[in-house]
Amino acid sequence: MSSNHLLIESDKEHETLDRSSASNFFSGSLCTPSSRQSSPRMESSRFLKKMKRKGEKAWYKRKRVKSLVGVIGLICFFFVVNWFMLVSLQYHGRKTNAFVNSSSVSVKKELKKFGKGKRSQYGVYGRMLALAAHALAEGQNKREPKDLWREPVVPASAWMPCADQRNWEPSGGNNGYILVTANGGMNQQRVAICNAVVLARLLNATLVVPKFMYSSVWRDVSQFSDIYQEEHFINYLTPDIRMVKELPNKLQSLDLEAIGSVVTDVDIPKESKPSFYLKNILPILLRNGVVHLLGFGNRLAFDPIPFQLQRLRCRCNFHALQFAPKIQETGALLLRRLRKHEGHSGPLDHYLVGPYADSIMKEKRGQSAKASRYLAIHLRFEIDMVAHSLCEFGGGEEERQELEKYREIHFPALAHLKKTTKLPSPAEIRSEGLCPLTPEEAVLMLAALGFNRKTHVFVAGAQIYGGTRRLGALNSLYPYLVTKENLLSATELEPFKNFSSQLAALDFIGCTAADAFAMTDSGSQLSSLVSGYRIYYGGGKMPTIRPNKRRLAAIFVKNSTIEWKVFEQRVRKAVRQTKHIQSRPKGRSVYRYPRCKECMCPTD
């Protein structure tokens, strides 16, 4: 091999070594023998670092999964707790308010029940009752209109009772004795009693404590002392008239009919003026020394009548007539149960139940529960009222035949008149507002006025025509509905069994003491007496709802098409127009409208 060739090979080795050295230099690790010996450990270190980084990534992924699972678990736990609390609240709501259904399912049930109700049960008002049920369910937590539970206080309180004031000398009663047998139920009898007191003063006669006529309708043998305090009545009116419990012996043996001393209600025109009695009754009294007014009732006019005689009328009704102790005691018990949580007596309790008003306070003293106010409504829908009205109430031919048979037995004159004379049709009678409100119409009125579903309602009245089935609408829309029969046990009601007038006295107490009272028939004597009593003693704080039935009839006739909001507005307007405070219109009853100077005095 030549020297040139060796030089070339040597140069190549040097060039290779130089490139390797340069490469190692620029890579930061010169290829010395020692560095070449340590490279396996460096590779192992790199491998461990790489594995460590992979482990860290896996751990981080596991941690993220655990965190995500924890968050999901926490959310699920929150929903479970929330669901449990909601179920607990719903259960508690059902337990404390079993009848009030706020869920959409219950609303649908109410709508379905009324919408598919039988015509005989709900008449023509199935659609409206369904709308009312929906409105009450939706608005059960809304505030009621402010004027539901109060009167316009300032003008209402501008009058105060003053019928107890007298400005005359006692009457001697020298012209003879007046016997009175009053007809009707408890309320008609009350009016007859006070009219008899005024007649005794007008004719300067001695009044025998009135007797009550037995009626085939009322079937009650109660007499004066069974309902009222006889001694108080006599003693309170002694400064006004002379009164005795019985006729003198010498007059008891007389045949009063034979001597012409019996005068029936047929002989006396309705609401006769005082001049009629002076002209026709006084001569009989002077001639025979006694006159018997048989079937006496609403037979004395309210105008014209002398001032002091009108005041005597009010004095009799608002002061002299106090219920018998057994009625007062049971009446106080009724009020205690109506006011479940109230620790004080109402403003009228003392006048209604006398000394038993204190027991209302004693039983509830020390309790701090919220007072429970209640609405009273008088459903004048007994069969006698329904039959006498000549109206129809959605019961079809079966109802017409039943009422016709009742009229033939109890109102034969009316039945004969109906057969022999062309009378207005039931539709015409209804359009004039002369039909009593049905239970369905009454409950629609209450719902439209804004009384919410939780309102405590006391229903007064005897046997409602149609029975409990007819009260279905009231019970469904207002579950807190009670009657005296619900609140008093059979044992507590036993002393009043078969005595409709005494039972009516309990209704009178329950209605008069109510926080609000709703009438359904302006012709009802009980409603008239109750509303007047609330005016006289209420101090402007005892509101009474007096619907204009003619206007309501015009609204109800559109029941198949009218929308609830429109119905609500029209009913409220019709009732609001009757709430204005006014003094007694001429010729109207002082028992119902005592705001007149004969009965009450202006405070200014």
Coordinates of C-alpha atoms in Angstrom, one line a residue:
M1 CA 0.0 0.0 0.0
S2 CA 1.4 3.4 -0.9
S3 CA 2.1 6.2 1.4
N4 CA -0.4 8.4 -0.3
H5 CA -3.1 5.8 0.3
L6 CA -2.2 5.7 4.0
L7 CA -2.4 9.4 4.3
I8 CA -5.9 9.4 2.8
E9 CA -7.1 6.8 5.2
S10 CA -5.6 8.6 8.1
D11 CA -7.3 11.9 7.0
K12 CA -10.6 10.1 6.9
E13 CA -10.2 8.8 10.4
H14 CA -9.3 12.2 11.7
E15 CA -12.3 13.8 9.8
T16 CA -14.6 11.2 11.3
L17 CA -13.2 11.8 14.8
D18 CA -13.5 15.5 14.4
R19 CA -17.2 15.3 13.3
S20 CA -17.9 13.0 16.3
S21 CA -16.2 15.3 18.6
A22 CA -18.0 18.3 17.2
S23 CA -21.3 16.5 17.4
N24 CA -20.6 15.5 21.0
F25 CA -19.5 19.1 21.8
F26 CA -22.6 20.7 20.5
S27 CA -24.7 18.1 22.2
G28 CA -23.1 19.0 25.5
S29 CA -21.4 15.6 26.2
L30 CA -18.0 15.0 24.9
C31 CA -17.3 11.4 24.0
T32 CA -14.7 10.6 26.6
P33 CA -14.2 7.1 27.8
S34 CA -15.8 7.9 31.2
S35 CA -18.9 9.4 29.6
R36 CA -19.4 6.4 27.4
Q37 CA -19.3 4.1 30.5
S38 CA -22.2 6.1 32.4
S39 CA -24.9 6.2 29.6
P40 CA -26.9 3.1 30.7
R41 CA -27.7 4.7 34.1
M42 CA -28.9 7.9 32.3
E43 CA -31.2 5.9 30.1
S44 CA -32.6 4.2 33.2
S45 CA -33.2 7.5 34.8
R46 CA -34.9 8.8 31.8
F47 CA -37.1 5.7 31.7
L48 CA -38.0 6.1 35.4
K49 CA -38.9 9.7 34.8
K50 CA -41.1 8.8 31.9
M51 CA -42.9 6.1 33.9
K52 CA -43.3 8.6 36.8
R53 CA -44.9 11.1 34.4
K54 CA -47.3 8.4 33.2
G55 CA -48.2 7.4 36.7
E56 CA -48.9 11.0 37.6
K57 CA -51.2 11.3 34.6
A58 CA -53.1 8.1 35.6
W59 CA -53.4 9.3 39.2
Y60 CA -54.7 12.7 38.0
K61 CA -57.3 10.9 35.8
R62 CA -58.4 8.7 38.7
K63 CA -58.6 11.8 40.9
R64 CA -60.8 13.6 38.3
V65 CA -63.1 10.6 38.1
K66 CA -63.4 10.4 41.9
S67 CA -64.2 14.2 42.1
L68 CA -66.8 13.9 39.3
V69 CA -68.4 10.9 41.1
G70 CA -68.4 12.9 44.3
V71 CA -70.0 15.9 42.8
I72 CA -72.7 13.7 41.1
G73 CA -73.3 12.0 44.4
L74 CA -73.6 15.3 46.2
I75 CA -76.1 16.6 43.7
C76 CA -78.1 13.3 44.0
F77 CA -78.0 13.7 47.8
F78 CA -79.3 17.2 47.5
F79 CA -82.2 16.2 45.3
V80 CA -83.1 13.3 47.6
V81 CA -83.2 15.6 50.6
N82 CA -85.2 18.2 48.7
W83 CA -87.6 15.5 47.6
F84 CA -88.0 14.2 51.1
M85 CA -88.7 17.7 52.5
L86 CA -91.2 18.4 49.8
V87 CA -93.0 15.1 50.5
S88 CA -93.0 15.9 54.2
L89 CA -94.5 19.3 53.6
Q90 CA -97.2 17.9 51.3
Y91 CA -98.0 15.2 53.8
H92 CA -98.2 17.8 56.6
G93 CA -100.4 20.0 54.4
R94 CA -102.8 17.2 53.7
K95 CA -102.9 16.3 57.4
T96 CA -103.7 19.8 58.7
N97 CA -105.9 20.8 55.8
A98 CA -107.3 17.5 54.6
F99 CA -109.9 19.1 52.4
V100 CA -107.9 21.8 50.7
N101 CA -106.4 20.5 47.4
S102 CA -103.9 22.7 45.7
S103 CA -102.5 20.2 43.2
S104 CA -103.4 20.3 39.6
V105 CA -104.7 16.7 39.9
S106 CA -107.2 17.7 42.6
V107 CA -108.3 20.7 40.5
K108 CA -108.9 18.4 37.6
K109 CA -110.9 16.1 39.8
E110 CA -113.1 19.0 41.0
L111 CA -113.6 20.2 37.4
K112 CA -114.5 16.7 36.2
K113 CA -116.9 16.1 39.2
F114 CA -118.9 19.3 38.5
G115 CA -118.6 19.0 34.8
K116 CA -120.1 15.6 34.7
G117 CA -122.5 16.0 37.7
K118 CA -126.1 15.0 37.3
R119 CA -128.5 17.7 36.3
S120 CA -130.7 16.8 39.2
Q121 CA -127.8 17.4 41.6
Y122 CA -126.4 20.6 40.4
G123 CA -129.2 21.9 38.3
V124 CA -127.9 24.0 35.4
Y125 CA -124.8 25.2 37.1
G126 CA -122.4 22.3 36.5
R127 CA -120.2 24.5 34.3
M128 CA -120.1 27.5 36.6
L129 CA -119.4 25.3 39.6
A130 CA -116.4 23.8 37.8
L131 CA -115.1 27.2 37.0
A132 CA -115.6 28.2 40.7
A133 CA -113.7 25.1 41.9
H134 CA -110.8 26.0 39.6
A135 CA -110.7 29.7 40.7
L136 CA -110.8 28.7 44.4
A137 CA -108.1 26.2 44.0
E138 CA -105.8 28.6 42.2
G139 CA -106.5 31.5 44.6
Q140 CA -106.6 29.8 47.9
N141 CA -103.4 31.6 49.1
K142 CA -104.4 35.0 47.7
R143 CA -105.7 37.8 50.0
E144 CA -109.4 38.2 50.1
P145 CA -111.0 41.6 49.2
K146 CA -110.7 44.0 52.1
D147 CA -114.4 44.8 52.3
L148 CA -115.6 41.2 52.8
W149 CA -115.2 41.3 56.5
R150 CA -116.1 44.9 57.3
E151 CA -118.6 47.6 56.7
P152 CA -117.9 51.2 55.8
V153 CA -117.0 51.9 59.4
V154 CA -117.3 55.7 59.7
P155 CA -120.9 56.0 58.3
A156 CA -122.0 52.7 59.9
S157 CA -120.7 53.7 63.4
A158 CA -122.5 57.1 63.2
W159 CA -125.5 55.5 64.8
M160 CA -125.9 54.2 68.3
P161 CA -128.7 52.2 70.1
C162 CA -131.2 54.3 72.0
A163 CA -134.5 52.5 71.9
D164 CA -134.2 51.9 75.6
Q165 CA -134.9 55.6 76.2
R166 CA -138.5 56.4 77.4
N167 CA -140.4 59.6 77.4
W168 CA -143.9 58.8 78.7
E169 CA -145.8 57.5 81.6
P170 CA -146.9 53.8 81.9
S171 CA -150.1 52.8 80.4
G172 CA -153.0 51.8 82.7
G173 CA -154.4 49.2 80.3
N174 CA -157.9 50.2 81.3
N175 CA -159.8 49.4 78.1
G176 CA -159.7 45.6 78.4
Y177 CA -157.5 42.7 77.6
I178 CA -155.8 41.7 74.3
L179 CA -155.1 38.0 73.7
V180 CA -152.7 37.3 70.8
T181 CA -152.1 33.9 69.2
A182 CA -149.1 34.4 66.8
N183 CA -148.7 32.3 63.7
G184 CA -145.6 31.2 61.8
G185 CA -142.2 30.2 63.0
M186 CA -140.0 31.7 65.6
N187 CA -139.1 34.8 63.5
Q188 CA -142.7 35.6 62.5
Q189 CA -143.8 35.1 66.1
R190 CA -141.2 37.6 67.2
V191 CA -142.6 40.3 64.9
A192 CA -146.1 39.5 66.0
I193 CA -145.1 39.9 69.7
C194 CA -143.7 43.3 69.2
N195 CA -146.6 44.4 67.1
A196 CA -149.0 43.2 69.9
V197 CA -147.0 45.3 72.4
V198 CA -147.5 48.4 70.3
L199 CA -151.2 47.7 69.9
A200 CA -151.7 47.3 73.7
R201 CA -150.2 50.8 74.2
L202 CA -152.1 52.3 71.2
L203 CA -155.5 50.9 72.6
N204 CA -154.6 51.4 76.3
A205 CA -155.2 47.7 76.8
T206 CA -153.7 45.0 79.0
L207 CA -151.7 42.5 77.1
V208 CA -151.8 38.8 78.0
V209 CA -148.4 37.2 77.3
P210 CA -148.7 36.1 73.7
K211 CA -149.4 32.4 72.8
F212 CA -148.1 30.6 69.7
M213 CA -150.3 28.9 67.2
Y214 CA -149.4 25.3 66.2
S215 CA -148.6 25.1 62.5
S216 CA -148.7 22.0 60.3
V217 CA -145.6 23.4 58.6
W218 CA -143.5 24.0 61.7
R219 CA -145.0 21.3 63.9
D220 CA -143.8 22.9 67.1
V221 CA -145.8 23.1 70.4
S222 CA -143.3 25.6 72.0
Q223 CA -144.9 28.5 73.9
F224 CA -143.5 31.9 74.9
S225 CA -141.5 30.7 78.0
D226 CA -139.9 27.9 76.0
I227 CA -138.1 30.4 73.8
Y228 CA -138.0 33.7 75.7
Q229 CA -137.5 34.9 79.3
E230 CA -141.1 35.6 80.3
E231 CA -140.3 37.4 83.6
H232 CA -137.7 39.7 81.9
F233 CA -140.2 40.5 79.1
I234 CA -142.9 41.5 81.5
N235 CA -140.7 43.5 83.9
Y236 CA -138.8 45.3 81.1
L237 CA -142.0 46.5 79.4
T238 CA -143.8 47.4 82.7
P239 CA -143.0 51.1 82.2
D240 CA -144.7 51.0 78.8
I241 CA -147.7 48.7 79.1
R242 CA -149.6 46.6 81.6
M243 CA -149.1 42.9 81.1
V244 CA -150.4 39.7 82.7
K245 CA -149.7 36.0 82.2
E246 CA -153.4 34.9 82.0
L247 CA -156.9 36.3 81.5
P248 CA -158.8 37.0 84.7
N249 CA -161.1 34.0 85.7
K250 CA -164.3 35.9 84.9
L251 CA -163.2 36.3 81.3
Q252 CA -161.7 32.8 80.8
S253 CA -165.2 31.3 80.9
L254 CA -166.5 33.5 78.0
D255 CA -167.1 32.1 74.6
L256 CA -165.1 34.7 72.8
E257 CA -166.2 33.6 69.3
A258 CA -169.9 33.8 70.3
I259 CA -169.6 37.3 71.6
G260 CA -167.7 38.5 68.5
S261 CA -164.3 39.0 70.2
V262 CA -162.3 36.7 67.9
V263 CA -160.5 38.6 65.1
T264 CA -158.5 36.5 62.6
D265 CA -155.7 37.6 60.3
V266 CA -158.2 37.4 57.5
D267 CA -160.2 40.2 59.1
I268 CA -157.1 42.5 59.4
P269 CA -155.4 43.7 56.2
K270 CA -151.7 43.3 56.0
E271 CA -149.7 46.2 57.6
S272 CA -152.8 48.1 58.7
K273 CA -152.4 51.6 60.0
P274 CA -153.1 52.5 63.6
S275 CA -156.3 54.2 62.5
F276 CA -157.7 50.8 61.5
Y277 CA -157.3 49.4 65.0
L278 CA -158.8 52.5 66.6
K279 CA -161.8 52.3 64.3
N280 CA -162.4 48.5 64.2
I281 CA -160.7 46.8 67.2
L282 CA -161.1 49.4 70.0
P283 CA -165.0 49.2 69.9
I284 CA -164.9 45.4 70.4
L285 CA -162.5 45.8 73.2
L286 CA -164.6 48.4 75.0
R287 CA -167.8 46.4 74.4
N288 CA -166.6 43.0 75.5
G289 CA -163.6 43.8 77.7
V290 CA -161.4 41.4 75.7
V291 CA -160.4 40.7 72.1
H292 CA -158.6 37.7 70.7
L293 CA -156.3 38.3 67.7
L294 CA -156.0 34.8 66.2
G295 CA -153.2 34.1 63.8
F296 CA -151.8 37.6 64.4
G297 CA -148.6 38.4 62.5
N298 CA -147.4 41.2 60.3
R299 CA -150.6 43.2 60.6
L300 CA -149.3 46.6 61.7
A301 CA -147.9 49.1 59.3
F302 CA -144.4 50.7 59.8
D303 CA -145.6 54.1 58.6
P304 CA -147.3 56.3 59.5
I305 CA -147.0 55.6 63.2
P306 CA -146.3 57.9 66.1
F307 CA -142.6 58.3 67.1
Q308 CA -142.9 56.8 70.6
L309 CA -144.9 53.8 69.4
Q310 CA -142.2 53.0 66.8
R311 CA -139.5 53.3 69.5
L312 CA -141.6 50.9 71.7
R313 CA -141.5 48.4 68.8
C314 CA -137.7 48.6 68.7
R315 CA -137.5 48.4 72.5
C316 CA -139.4 45.2 72.4
N317 CA -137.4 43.6 69.7
F318 CA -133.9 44.6 70.7
H319 CA -134.2 44.8 74.5
A320 CA -137.2 43.0 75.9
L321 CA -137.0 39.7 74.1
Q322 CA -134.1 37.6 75.5
F323 CA -133.8 33.9 74.8
A324 CA -134.6 31.4 77.6
P325 CA -131.6 30.2 79.7
K326 CA -131.4 26.7 78.0
I327 CA -131.2 28.3 74.6
Q328 CA -128.6 30.9 75.7
E329 CA -126.4 28.1 77.3
T330 CA -126.5 25.9 74.2
G331 CA -126.0 29.0 72.0
A332 CA -122.9 29.9 73.9
L333 CA -121.6 26.4 73.4
L334 CA -122.3 26.7 69.7
L335 CA -120.3 30.0 69.5
R336 CA -117.4 28.5 71.4
R337 CA -117.1 25.7 68.8
L338 CA -117.6 28.1 65.9
R339 CA -114.7 30.2 67.2
K340 CA -112.2 27.4 67.6
H341 CA -109.3 29.5 68.6
E342 CA -110.8 32.7 69.9
G343 CA -110.1 33.8 73.4
H344 CA -112.7 36.5 73.8
S345 CA -116.5 36.8 73.2
G346 CA -117.8 38.7 70.2
P347 CA -119.4 42.2 70.4
L348 CA -122.9 40.8 70.3
D349 CA -122.5 37.7 72.5
H350 CA -123.7 39.4 75.7
Y351 CA -126.9 40.5 74.0
L352 CA -127.5 37.0 72.6
V353 CA -126.5 34.6 75.3
G354 CA -126.5 36.8 78.4
P355 CA -124.4 35.6 81.3
Y356 CA -123.2 32.6 79.3
A357 CA -121.0 34.9 77.2
D358 CA -118.5 34.7 80.1
S359 CA -118.1 31.0 79.6
I360 CA -116.7 31.6 76.1
M361 CA -113.9 33.6 77.6
K362 CA -113.2 31.2 80.5
E363 CA -112.8 28.2 78.3
K364 CA -110.3 29.8 75.9
R365 CA -108.4 32.0 78.4
G366 CA -104.6 31.6 78.2
Q367 CA -104.6 30.3 74.7
S368 CA -102.6 32.3 72.1
A369 CA -103.9 30.7 69.0
K370 CA -105.1 32.9 66.2
A371 CA -108.8 33.9 66.2
S372 CA -111.0 31.9 63.9
R373 CA -113.5 34.1 62.2
Y374 CA -116.5 32.7 60.4
L375 CA -119.1 33.5 57.8
A376 CA -122.7 32.6 58.4
I377 CA -125.2 32.1 55.6
H378 CA -128.9 31.5 55.9
L379 CA -130.1 29.1 53.2
R380 CA -133.9 29.8 53.1
F381 CA -134.4 26.7 51.0
E382 CA -136.8 24.6 53.0
I383 CA -139.6 22.9 51.1
D384 CA -142.3 25.4 52.4
M385 CA -140.3 28.3 50.9
V386 CA -139.5 26.4 47.7
A387 CA -143.2 25.4 47.2
H388 CA -144.6 28.8 48.1
S389 CA -142.3 30.6 45.7
L390 CA -143.8 28.9 42.6
C391 CA -140.3 28.8 41.1
E392 CA -138.5 25.9 39.5
F393 CA -135.1 24.7 40.7
G394 CA -133.7 22.4 38.0
G395 CA -135.4 19.2 39.3
G396 CA -137.6 18.6 36.3
E397 CA -141.0 17.0 36.3
E398 CA -140.3 15.0 39.5
E399 CA -139.7 18.3 41.4
R400 CA -142.8 20.0 39.9
Q401 CA -145.1 17.1 41.0
E402 CA -143.6 17.0 44.5
L403 CA -144.0 20.7 45.1
E404 CA -147.5 20.7 43.7
K405 CA -148.5 17.9 46.2
Y406 CA -147.0 19.9 49.0
R407 CA -148.9 23.1 48.0
E408 CA -152.2 21.2 47.9
I409 CA -151.7 20.0 51.5
H410 CA -150.1 23.0 53.1
F411 CA -151.0 26.0 50.9
P412 CA -154.5 25.0 49.4
A413 CA -155.4 28.6 48.6
L414 CA -152.2 29.0 46.6
A415 CA -152.7 25.7 44.9
H416 CA -156.3 26.7 43.9
L417 CA -155.1 30.1 42.7
K418 CA -152.5 28.4 40.5
K419 CA -155.1 26.2 38.9
T420 CA -157.7 28.9 38.3
T421 CA -155.6 32.0 37.5
K422 CA -152.9 32.6 35.0
L423 CA -149.9 33.4 37.1
P424 CA -146.4 34.5 36.0
S425 CA -144.2 31.7 34.7
P426 CA -141.4 30.4 36.9
A427 CA -138.9 32.2 34.5
E428 CA -140.7 35.5 34.9
I429 CA -140.8 35.1 38.7
R430 CA -137.1 34.4 38.7
S431 CA -136.3 37.4 36.5
E432 CA -138.0 39.6 39.1
G433 CA -135.7 38.3 41.8
L434 CA -138.5 36.6 43.7
C435 CA -137.0 33.1 43.9
P436 CA -134.9 32.1 46.8
L437 CA -131.2 31.4 45.9
T438 CA -130.5 27.7 45.5
P439 CA -127.4 26.3 47.4
E440 CA -125.6 26.2 44.1
E441 CA -126.3 29.9 43.4
A442 CA -125.4 30.8 47.0
V443 CA -122.0 29.1 46.7
L444 CA -121.3 30.7 43.4
M445 CA -122.0 34.1 44.9
L446 CA -119.6 33.5 47.8
A447 CA -116.9 32.3 45.5
A448 CA -117.3 35.3 43.1
L449 CA -117.2 37.7 46.1
G450 CA -113.8 36.4 47.0
F451 CA -114.3 34.2 50.1
N452 CA -111.4 31.7 49.8
R453 CA -111.6 28.0 50.1
K454 CA -110.4 28.0 53.7
T455 CA -113.3 30.2 54.9
H456 CA -115.2 28.7 57.9
V457 CA -118.9 28.7 56.9
F458 CA -121.8 28.2 59.2
V459 CA -125.0 27.3 57.4
A460 CA -128.3 28.1 59.1
G461 CA -131.6 26.7 58.1
A462 CA -133.9 23.8 58.8
Q463 CA -134.2 20.8 56.4
I464 CA -132.8 22.0 53.1
Y465 CA -134.9 20.9 50.2
G466 CA -133.0 18.1 48.5
G467 CA -131.2 17.1 51.7
T468 CA -127.4 16.7 52.0
R469 CA -127.2 15.9 48.3
R470 CA -128.3 19.4 47.6
L471 CA -125.5 20.8 49.8
G472 CA -122.9 18.9 47.7
A473 CA -121.7 22.1 45.9
L474 CA -121.3 24.0 49.1
N475 CA -119.4 21.1 50.8
S476 CA -117.1 20.6 47.8
L477 CA -116.1 24.2 47.4
Y478 CA -116.0 25.1 51.1
P479 CA -114.8 22.1 53.0
Y480 CA -114.9 24.0 56.4
L481 CA -118.7 24.1 56.3
V482 CA -120.6 23.3 59.5
T483 CA -124.2 23.4 60.8
K484 CA -125.4 23.3 64.4
E485 CA -126.0 19.6 63.9
N486 CA -122.3 19.1 63.1
L487 CA -121.1 21.2 66.0
L488 CA -123.5 20.0 68.7
S489 CA -123.8 16.4 69.8
A490 CA -127.1 14.5 69.7
T491 CA -127.2 14.7 73.5
E492 CA -126.8 18.5 73.4
L493 CA -129.5 18.8 70.8
E494 CA -131.9 16.4 72.5
P495 CA -133.7 19.1 74.5
F496 CA -134.6 20.9 71.2
K497 CA -135.6 17.9 69.2
N498 CA -139.0 18.4 67.4
F499 CA -139.0 22.1 68.5
S500 CA -138.2 23.9 65.3
S501 CA -138.6 27.4 66.8
Q502 CA -136.1 26.6 69.5
L503 CA -133.7 25.2 66.9
A504 CA -134.3 28.4 64.9
A505 CA -133.2 30.4 67.9
L506 CA -129.8 28.6 67.9
D507 CA -129.5 29.5 64.2
F508 CA -130.4 33.1 65.0
I509 CA -127.5 33.2 67.6
G510 CA -125.0 31.6 65.2
C511 CA -125.9 34.0 62.4
T512 CA -126.1 37.2 64.5
A513 CA -122.7 36.7 66.2
A514 CA -120.9 35.9 62.9
D515 CA -118.0 38.0 61.6
A516 CA -119.9 38.3 58.3
F517 CA -123.4 37.3 57.4
A518 CA -124.8 36.5 54.0
M519 CA -128.5 36.6 53.2
T520 CA -129.9 34.5 50.3
D521 CA -133.5 35.7 50.5
S522 CA -134.4 39.2 51.3
G523 CA -138.0 38.1 52.2
S524 CA -136.7 35.8 55.0
Q525 CA -137.8 37.0 58.4
L526 CA -134.7 35.4 60.1
S527 CA -132.4 37.2 57.7
S528 CA -134.2 40.5 58.3
L529 CA -134.1 40.2 62.1
V530 CA -130.5 39.0 62.1
S531 CA -129.3 41.9 59.8
G532 CA -131.2 44.4 61.9
Y533 CA -129.8 43.1 65.2
R534 CA -126.3 43.3 63.7
I535 CA -126.9 46.9 62.8
Y536 CA -128.3 47.9 66.1
Y537 CA -125.6 46.4 68.3
G538 CA -122.7 45.9 65.9
G539 CA -121.2 49.4 66.1
G540 CA -120.6 49.4 62.3
K541 CA -118.3 46.4 62.5
M542 CA -120.7 43.5 61.6
P543 CA -121.0 43.4 57.8
T544 CA -124.1 41.8 56.1
I545 CA -124.2 40.7 52.5
R546 CA -127.6 41.6 51.0
P547 CA -127.7 40.4 47.4
N548 CA -130.0 42.1 44.9
K549 CA -131.6 38.9 43.6
R550 CA -133.0 40.6 40.5
R551 CA -129.5 41.6 39.3
L552 CA -128.2 38.2 40.3
A553 CA -130.9 36.5 38.3
A554 CA -129.8 38.5 35.2
I555 CA -126.3 37.2 35.7
F556 CA -127.1 33.6 36.5
V557 CA -129.3 33.3 33.4
K558 CA -126.0 33.5 31.3
N559 CA -124.4 30.6 33.2
S560 CA -123.8 28.5 30.1
T561 CA -121.7 31.1 28.4
I562 CA -120.3 33.7 30.8
E563 CA -116.6 33.6 31.7
W564 CA -115.6 33.4 35.4
K565 CA -113.8 36.8 35.5
V566 CA -116.8 38.5 34.0
F567 CA -119.2 36.7 36.4
E568 CA -117.0 37.6 39.3
Q569 CA -116.9 41.3 38.4
R570 CA -120.7 41.5 37.9
V571 CA -121.5 39.7 41.1
R572 CA -119.2 41.9 43.1
K573 CA -120.7 45.0 41.6
A574 CA -124.3 43.8 42.3
V575 CA -123.5 43.2 45.9
R576 CA -121.3 46.2 46.5
Q577 CA -124.2 48.5 45.5
T578 CA -126.2 47.1 48.4
K579 CA -123.5 47.8 51.0
H580 CA -124.0 51.6 51.2
I581 CA -125.2 52.8 54.6
Q582 CA -128.6 54.4 54.7
S583 CA -131.3 55.3 57.2
R584 CA -134.6 53.3 57.1
P585 CA -136.6 53.9 53.9
K586 CA -140.2 55.0 54.5
G587 CA -142.5 52.1 55.1
R588 CA -139.7 49.6 55.6
S589 CA -139.3 47.4 58.7
V590 CA -137.6 48.8 61.7
Y591 CA -136.6 45.3 62.6
R592 CA -134.4 45.1 59.5
Y593 CA -133.5 48.8 59.1
P594 CA -133.1 50.2 62.7
R595 CA -131.1 53.2 61.5
C596 CA -133.8 55.7 62.2
K597 CA -134.3 58.2 65.1
E598 CA -137.0 56.1 66.6
C599 CA -134.6 53.2 67.2
M600 CA -131.0 54.6 67.0
C601 CA -129.6 58.0 67.6
P602 CA -127.0 59.8 65.4
T603 CA -123.7 60.1 67.3
D604 CA -123.1 63.6 66.0

